[in-house]
Coordinates of C-alpha atoms and ligand atoms in Angstrom, one line a residue:
X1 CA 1.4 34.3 35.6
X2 CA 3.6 31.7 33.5
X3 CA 1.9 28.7 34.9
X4 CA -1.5 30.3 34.1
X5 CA -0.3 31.0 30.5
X6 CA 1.1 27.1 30.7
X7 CA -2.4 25.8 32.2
X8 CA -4.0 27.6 29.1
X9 CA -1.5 25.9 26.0
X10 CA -1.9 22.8 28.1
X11 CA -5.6 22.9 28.8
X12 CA -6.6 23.6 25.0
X13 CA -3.9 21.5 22.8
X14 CA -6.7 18.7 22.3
X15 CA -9.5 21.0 22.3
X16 CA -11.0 20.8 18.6
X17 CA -14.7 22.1 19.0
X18 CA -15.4 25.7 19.7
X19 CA -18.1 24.2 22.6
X20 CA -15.2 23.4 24.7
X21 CA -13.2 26.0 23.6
X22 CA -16.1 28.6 25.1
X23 CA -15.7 26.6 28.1
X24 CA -12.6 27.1 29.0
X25 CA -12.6 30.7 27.7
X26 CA -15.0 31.6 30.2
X27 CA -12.9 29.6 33.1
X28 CA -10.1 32.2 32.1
X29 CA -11.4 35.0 30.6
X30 CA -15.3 35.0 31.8
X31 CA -16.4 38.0 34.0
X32 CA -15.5 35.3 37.4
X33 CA -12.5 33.7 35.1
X34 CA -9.2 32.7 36.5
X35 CA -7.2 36.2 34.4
X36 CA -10.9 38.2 35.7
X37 CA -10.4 37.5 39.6
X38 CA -6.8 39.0 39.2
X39 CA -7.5 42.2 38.0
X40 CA -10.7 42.6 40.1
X41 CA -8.3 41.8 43.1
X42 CA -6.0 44.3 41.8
X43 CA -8.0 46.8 43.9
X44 CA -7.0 45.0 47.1
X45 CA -3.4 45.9 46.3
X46 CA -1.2 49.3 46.7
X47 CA -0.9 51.4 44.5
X48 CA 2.8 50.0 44.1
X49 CA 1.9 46.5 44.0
X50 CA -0.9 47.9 41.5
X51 CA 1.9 49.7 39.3
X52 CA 3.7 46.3 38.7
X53 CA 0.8 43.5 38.8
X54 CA -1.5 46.0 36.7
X55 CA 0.5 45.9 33.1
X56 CA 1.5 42.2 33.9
X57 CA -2.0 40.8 34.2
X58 CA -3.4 43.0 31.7
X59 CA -0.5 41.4 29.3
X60 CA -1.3 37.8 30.4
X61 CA -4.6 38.8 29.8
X62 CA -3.7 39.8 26.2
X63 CA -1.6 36.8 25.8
X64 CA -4.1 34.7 26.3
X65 CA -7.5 36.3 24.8
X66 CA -4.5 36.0 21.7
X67 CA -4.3 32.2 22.3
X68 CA -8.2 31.2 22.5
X69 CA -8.8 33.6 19.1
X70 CA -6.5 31.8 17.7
X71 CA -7.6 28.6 18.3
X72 CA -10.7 29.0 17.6
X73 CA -9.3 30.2 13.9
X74 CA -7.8 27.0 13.6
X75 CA -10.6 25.0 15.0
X76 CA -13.8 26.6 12.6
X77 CA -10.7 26.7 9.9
X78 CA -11.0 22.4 10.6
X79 CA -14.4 22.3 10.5
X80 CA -14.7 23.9 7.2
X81 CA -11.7 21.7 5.4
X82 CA -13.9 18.4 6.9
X83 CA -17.2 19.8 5.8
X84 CA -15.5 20.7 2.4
X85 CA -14.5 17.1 2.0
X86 CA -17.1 15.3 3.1
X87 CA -19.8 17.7 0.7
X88 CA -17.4 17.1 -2.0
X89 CA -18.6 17.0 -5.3
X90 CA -18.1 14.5 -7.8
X91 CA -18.6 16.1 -11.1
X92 CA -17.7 12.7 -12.7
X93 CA -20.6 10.8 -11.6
X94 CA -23.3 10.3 -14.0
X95 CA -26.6 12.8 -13.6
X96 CA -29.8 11.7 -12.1
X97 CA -32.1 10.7 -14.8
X98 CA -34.6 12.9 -15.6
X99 CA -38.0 11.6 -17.6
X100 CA -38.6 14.0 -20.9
X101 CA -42.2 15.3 -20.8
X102 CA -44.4 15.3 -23.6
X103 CA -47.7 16.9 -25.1
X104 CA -50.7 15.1 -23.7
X105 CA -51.4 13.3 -26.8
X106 CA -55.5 14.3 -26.8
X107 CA -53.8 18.2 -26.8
X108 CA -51.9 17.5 -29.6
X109 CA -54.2 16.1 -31.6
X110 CA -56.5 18.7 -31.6
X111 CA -53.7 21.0 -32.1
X112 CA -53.0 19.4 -35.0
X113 CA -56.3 20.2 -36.7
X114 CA -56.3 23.3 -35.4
X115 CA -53.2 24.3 -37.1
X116 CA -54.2 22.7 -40.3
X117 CA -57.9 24.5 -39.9
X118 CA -56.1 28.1 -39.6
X119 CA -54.1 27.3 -42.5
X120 CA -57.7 27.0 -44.2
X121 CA -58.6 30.5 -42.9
X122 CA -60.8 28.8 -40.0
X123 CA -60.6 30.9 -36.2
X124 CA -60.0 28.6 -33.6
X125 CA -63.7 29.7 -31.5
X126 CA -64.2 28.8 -27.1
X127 CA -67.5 28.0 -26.5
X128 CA -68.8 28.2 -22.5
X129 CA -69.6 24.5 -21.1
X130 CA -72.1 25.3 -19.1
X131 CA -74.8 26.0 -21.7
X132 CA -78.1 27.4 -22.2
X133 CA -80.6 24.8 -23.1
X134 CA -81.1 27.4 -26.2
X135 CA -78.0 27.2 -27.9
X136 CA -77.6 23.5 -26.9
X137 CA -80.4 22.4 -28.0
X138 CA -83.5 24.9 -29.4
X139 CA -81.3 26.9 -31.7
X140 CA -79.7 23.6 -33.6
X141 CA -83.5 22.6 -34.5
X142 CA -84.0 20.4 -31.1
X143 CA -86.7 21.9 -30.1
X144 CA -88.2 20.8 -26.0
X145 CA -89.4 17.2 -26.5
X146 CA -87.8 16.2 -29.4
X147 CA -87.1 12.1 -29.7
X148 CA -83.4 13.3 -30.5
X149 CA -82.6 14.9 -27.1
X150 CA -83.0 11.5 -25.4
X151 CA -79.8 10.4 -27.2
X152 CA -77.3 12.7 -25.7
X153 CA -78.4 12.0 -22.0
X154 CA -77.6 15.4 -20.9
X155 CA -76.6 16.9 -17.4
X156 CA -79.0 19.7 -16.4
X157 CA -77.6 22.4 -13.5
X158 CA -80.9 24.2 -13.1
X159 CA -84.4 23.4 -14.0
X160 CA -84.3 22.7 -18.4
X161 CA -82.6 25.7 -19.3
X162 CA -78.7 25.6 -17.8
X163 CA -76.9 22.4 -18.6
X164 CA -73.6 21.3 -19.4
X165 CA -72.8 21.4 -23.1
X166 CA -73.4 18.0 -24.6
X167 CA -72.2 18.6 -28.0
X168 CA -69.5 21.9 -29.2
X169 CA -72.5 22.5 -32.0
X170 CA -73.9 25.2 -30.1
X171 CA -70.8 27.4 -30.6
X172 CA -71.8 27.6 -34.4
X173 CA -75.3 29.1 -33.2
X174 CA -73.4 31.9 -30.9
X175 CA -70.9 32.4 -34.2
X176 CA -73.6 32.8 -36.1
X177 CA -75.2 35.2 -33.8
X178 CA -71.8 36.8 -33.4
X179 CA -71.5 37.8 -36.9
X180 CA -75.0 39.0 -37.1
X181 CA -76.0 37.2 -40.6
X182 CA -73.4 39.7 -42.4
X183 CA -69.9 37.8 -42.8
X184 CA -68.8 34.6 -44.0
X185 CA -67.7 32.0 -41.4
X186 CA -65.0 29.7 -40.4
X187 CA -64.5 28.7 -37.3
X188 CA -63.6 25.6 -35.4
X189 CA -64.3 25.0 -31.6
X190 CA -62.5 22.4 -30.4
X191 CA -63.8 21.9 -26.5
X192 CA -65.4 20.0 -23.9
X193 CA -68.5 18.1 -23.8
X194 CA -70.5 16.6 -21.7
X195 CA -72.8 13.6 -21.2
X196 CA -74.4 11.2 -18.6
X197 CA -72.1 8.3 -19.8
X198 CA -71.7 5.4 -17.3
X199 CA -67.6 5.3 -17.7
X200 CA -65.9 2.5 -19.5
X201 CA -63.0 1.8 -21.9
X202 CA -64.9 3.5 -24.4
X203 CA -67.6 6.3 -22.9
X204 CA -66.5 9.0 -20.6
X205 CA -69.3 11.7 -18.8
X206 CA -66.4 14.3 -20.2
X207 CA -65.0 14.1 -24.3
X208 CA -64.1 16.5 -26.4
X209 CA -65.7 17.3 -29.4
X210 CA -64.0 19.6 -32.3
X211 CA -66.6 21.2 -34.4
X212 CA -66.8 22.9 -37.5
X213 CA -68.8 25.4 -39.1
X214 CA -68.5 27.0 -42.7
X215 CA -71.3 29.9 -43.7
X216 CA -70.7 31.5 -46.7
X217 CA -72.2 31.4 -50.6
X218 CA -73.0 28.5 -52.6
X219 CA -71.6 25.8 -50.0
X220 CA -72.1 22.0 -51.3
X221 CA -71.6 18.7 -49.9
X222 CA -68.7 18.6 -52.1
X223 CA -67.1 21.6 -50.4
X224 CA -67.1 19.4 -46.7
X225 CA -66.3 16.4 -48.8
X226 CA -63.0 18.3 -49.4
X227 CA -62.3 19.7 -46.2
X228 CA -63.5 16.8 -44.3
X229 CA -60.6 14.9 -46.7
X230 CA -57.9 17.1 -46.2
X231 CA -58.4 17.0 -42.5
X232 CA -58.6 13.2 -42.7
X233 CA -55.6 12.7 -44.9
X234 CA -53.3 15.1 -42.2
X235 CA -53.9 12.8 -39.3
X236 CA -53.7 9.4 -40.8
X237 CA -52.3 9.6 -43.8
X238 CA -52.3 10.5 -47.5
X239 CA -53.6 7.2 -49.3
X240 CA -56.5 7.1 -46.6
X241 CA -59.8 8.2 -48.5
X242 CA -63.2 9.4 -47.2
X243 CA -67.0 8.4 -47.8
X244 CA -70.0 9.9 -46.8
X245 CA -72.9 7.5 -45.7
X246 CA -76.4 9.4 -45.3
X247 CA -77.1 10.3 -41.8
X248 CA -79.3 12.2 -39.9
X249 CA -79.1 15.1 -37.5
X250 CA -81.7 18.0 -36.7
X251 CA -79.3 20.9 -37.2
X252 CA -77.9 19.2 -40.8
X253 CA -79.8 18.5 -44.1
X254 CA -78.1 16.5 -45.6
X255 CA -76.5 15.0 -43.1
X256 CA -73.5 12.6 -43.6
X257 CA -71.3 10.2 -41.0
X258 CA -68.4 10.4 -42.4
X259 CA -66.0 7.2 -42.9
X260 CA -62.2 7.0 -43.4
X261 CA -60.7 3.7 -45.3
X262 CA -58.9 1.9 -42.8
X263 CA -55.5 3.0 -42.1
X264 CA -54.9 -0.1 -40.6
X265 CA -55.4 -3.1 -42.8
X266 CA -56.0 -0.7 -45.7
X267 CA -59.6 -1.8 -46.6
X268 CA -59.4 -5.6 -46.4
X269 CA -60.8 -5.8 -43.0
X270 CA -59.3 -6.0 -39.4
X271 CA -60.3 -5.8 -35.9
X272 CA -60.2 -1.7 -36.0
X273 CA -62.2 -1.1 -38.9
X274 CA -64.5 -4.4 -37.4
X275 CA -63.9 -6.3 -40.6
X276 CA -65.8 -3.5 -42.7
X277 CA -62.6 -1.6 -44.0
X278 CA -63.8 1.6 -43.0
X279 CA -64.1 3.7 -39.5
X280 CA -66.5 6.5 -39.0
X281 CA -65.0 9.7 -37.2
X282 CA -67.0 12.0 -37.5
X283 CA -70.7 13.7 -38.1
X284 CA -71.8 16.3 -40.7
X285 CA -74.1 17.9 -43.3
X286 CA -75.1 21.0 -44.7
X287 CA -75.9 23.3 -41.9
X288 CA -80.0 23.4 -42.4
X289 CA -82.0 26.3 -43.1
X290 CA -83.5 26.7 -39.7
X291 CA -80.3 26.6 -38.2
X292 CA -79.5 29.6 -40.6
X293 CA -82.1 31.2 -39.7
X294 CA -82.3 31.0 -36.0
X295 CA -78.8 32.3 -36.0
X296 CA -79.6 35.4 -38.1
X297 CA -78.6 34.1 -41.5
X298 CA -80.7 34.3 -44.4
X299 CA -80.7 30.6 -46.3
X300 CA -81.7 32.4 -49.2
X301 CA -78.9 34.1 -49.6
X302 CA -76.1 31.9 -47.6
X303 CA -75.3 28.2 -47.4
X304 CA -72.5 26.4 -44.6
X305 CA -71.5 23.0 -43.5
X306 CA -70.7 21.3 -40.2
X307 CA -68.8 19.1 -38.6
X308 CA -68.2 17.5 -35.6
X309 CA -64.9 15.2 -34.6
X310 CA -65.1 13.2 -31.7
X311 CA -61.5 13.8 -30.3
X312 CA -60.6 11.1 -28.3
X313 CA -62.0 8.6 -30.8
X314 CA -59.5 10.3 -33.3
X315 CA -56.7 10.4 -30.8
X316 CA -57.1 6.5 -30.1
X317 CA -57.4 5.6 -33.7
X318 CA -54.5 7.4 -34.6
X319 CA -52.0 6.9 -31.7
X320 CA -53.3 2.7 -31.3
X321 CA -55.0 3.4 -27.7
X322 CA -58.4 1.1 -26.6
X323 CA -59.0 2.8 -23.5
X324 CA -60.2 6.3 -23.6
X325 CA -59.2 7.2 -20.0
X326 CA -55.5 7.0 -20.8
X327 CA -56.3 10.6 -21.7
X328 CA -57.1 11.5 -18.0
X329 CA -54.4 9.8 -16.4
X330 CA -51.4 11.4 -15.0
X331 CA -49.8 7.8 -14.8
X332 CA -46.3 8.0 -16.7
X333 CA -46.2 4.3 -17.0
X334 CA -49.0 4.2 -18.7
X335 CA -48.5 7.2 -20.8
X336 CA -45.3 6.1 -21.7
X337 CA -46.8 2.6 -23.7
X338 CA -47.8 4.4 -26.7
X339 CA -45.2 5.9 -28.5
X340 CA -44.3 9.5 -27.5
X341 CA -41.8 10.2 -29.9
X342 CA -44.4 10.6 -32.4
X343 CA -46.1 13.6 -30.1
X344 CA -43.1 14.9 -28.4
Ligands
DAH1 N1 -73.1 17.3 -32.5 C1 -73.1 16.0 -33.0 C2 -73.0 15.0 -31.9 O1 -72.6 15.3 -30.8 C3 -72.0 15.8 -34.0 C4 -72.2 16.6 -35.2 C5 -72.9 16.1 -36.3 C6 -71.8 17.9 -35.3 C7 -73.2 16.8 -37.4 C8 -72.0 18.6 -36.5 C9 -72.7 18.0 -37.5 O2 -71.6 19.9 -36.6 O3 -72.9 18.8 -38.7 O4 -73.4 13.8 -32.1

C-alpha cells in the first residue's frame, strides 16, 4: 500500500498539465485502476482478511483521490498565474488611434440653410423623388412638349407620367396644394434630384437641390433680394453682396440667376469667379401666376417667390472642392483634404 502511495507522489511530481494528470488518475483510480482492482478483489478475500484490507485500501484510496485533487489545484492554479502574465495589460502604453468623424460636408451645408431658413419662419418640406410628371413638370407651367423640358434630360420610370424628380420645384406645387390656397407659405425642401448627366468632375445623374418657396401678400423682387442675401451672406460671408441678372424659367416671372461677388478674389477676378468677379448660385423669380393658380392660389389676391440652390455647387464653392463626387465618396483620405475642422 506505501509503495502504491510512493508510485503516485513519484509518478505525478513533474506532471504540470491536467491531460497527464487524467491519465494517471485513471491508471489509479479509473473503474480498472491500480487502487480499483484492489477493492474489486477484496471480494476474493475472508471476511477477516476483508475486515483489515477493506478500511486500508479504502484509506489509500482516500489518500490518494486527496493527492491528484490537489494537484490538479496546483496545476489549473499555474495555468491561470501564466495566462495572467502573459494577457497582462499595460495600461501605460499609448491608445490605438482612433480617426474623429465628421458631418458629410454636403449634410452640413444644407443644414446650415436650413437652420438659418427656420430662423426665418420657413418649414423644412420632403418631397418624394420619384415624381409625377404633373408636379414635375405640368403644374410648374411646363406643359408636354415644351422646348424647356429638353434641358433637364430627365429619367422616366413608366411611360411620361412617373419619373424621377429632376428639380425640388415640384414640392412648392404639392405645398401649395397642401395648404389649399388659404395660408401663407414658407417652406424650403432641400432633397434629391435627378438628371440623365454623363458623370464628371462637375455633373452627377444624382444632386441636390434646396428650394424655396414664399406665398403670401404683396411679395416683390425686393423681398427674395433680401432673403436670397441673408442666405448668401451666412455661408460665405458678410461683405459678399448679391445681384440679380434677368433670367428665365416657366414657373417664375420675373425670373432672376442670382450672382454672389466673389468671395475669393473679392471682385477683381480669379479662376473661381472665371475672371468675372461674380459666381451664380442659384435660380429664382416671382413664382408666376399660373403656377399660383394651378396650385390653388389666387394671384389676385397672393404673390410668392422661389428659389432654387444647387447644393453641391454651394458646398464646393464654400469648402474649396473641384470635384463634385468627393460628396459620394466614403474615402477618408480624400475626405480628409479639405478642412474638416470647419464642419466638425
Ligand atoms: N428648378 C430650377 C432648376 O432646376 C431652379 C429654380 C429656378 C428653382 C428658379 C426655383 C426658381 O424655385 O424660382 O434649374
Amino acid at each position: 500500500m506505501e509503495n502504491i502511495k510512493n508510485d503516485v507522489l513519484k509518478e505525478i511530481e513533474n506532471i504540470n498539465d491536467t491531460k497527464t494528470l487524467y491519465d494517471l488518475r485513471v491508471k489509479y483510480l479509473g473503474k480498472k485502476g491500480i487502487i480499483s482492482e484492489l477493492l474489486a478483489n477484496l471480494g476474493k478475500l475472508s471476511i477477516e482478511e476483508k475486515k483489515k484490507q477493506g478500511p486500508i485500501i479504502n484509506s489509500l484510496k482516500q489518500e490518494v483521490t486527496k493527492i491528484f485533487d490537489e494537484k490538479n489545484k496546483e496545476i489549473e492554479l499555474n495555468i491561470l498565474n501564466e495566462k495572467l502574465k502573459n494577457e497582462k495589460i499595460d495600461i501605460s502604453l499609448p491608445s490605438t488611434k482612433i480617426a474623429n468623424g465628421a458631418p458629410n460636408i454636403l449634410e452640413k451645408l444644407i443644414e446650415e440653410v436650413e437652420e438659418l431658413l427656420m430662423s426665418m419662419g420657413y418649414d423644412v418640406v420632403d418631397g418624394p423623388e420619384i415624381e409625377e410628371d404633373k408636379f414635375n413638370f405640368e403644374m410648374l407651367n411646363i406643359p408636354k412638349g415644351h422646348p424647356a423640358r429638353d434641358a433637364q434630360d430627365t429619367f422616366y420610370i413608366e411611360g411620361e407620367e412617373i419619373l424621377l424628380r429632376s428639380q425640388t420645384s415640384p414640392v412648392q406645387v404639392r405645398t401649395m396644394l397642401a395648404n389649399k390656397g388659404e395660408k401663407p407659405i414658407r417652406m424650403i425642401c432641400p432633397g434629391k434630384t435627378y438628371r440623365r448627366d454623363d458623370d464628371d468632375a462637375t455633373h452627377s445623374h444624382q444632386f441636390n437641390q434646396i428650394e424655396g418657396l414664399l406665398v403670401d401678400k404683396d411679395i416683390s423682387l425686393s423681398d427674395l433680394k433680401g432673403t436670397i442675401d441673408v442666405i448668401v451672406k451666412k455661408l460665405f460671408g458678410q461683405d459678399i453682396s448679391t445681384r440679380f441678372r434677368p433670367s428665365y424659367y416657366q414657373f417664375t416671372e420675373p425670373s432672376v440667376e442670382v450672382d454672389i461677388s466673389c468671395f475669393n478674389c473679392k471682385g477683381k477676378g480669379c479662376n473661381i469667379c472665371k475672371n468675372t468677379g461674380w459666381i451664380t448660385v442659384a435660380g429664382a423669380g416671382i413664382v408666376h401666376p399660373n403656377v399660383l393658380k394651378m396650385g390653388g392660389y389666387d394671384p389676385s389676391i397672393w404673390s410668392g417667390f422661389a428659389f432654387g440652390f444647387g447644393a453641391e455647387r454651394l458646398a464646393m464653392l464654400k469648402y474649396g472642392i473641384n470635384d463634385l463626387r468627393v460628396f459620394y465618396n466614403t474615402d477618408l483620405r480624400e475626405l480628409n483634404t479639405f478642412d474638416r475642422k470647419d464642419v466638425e
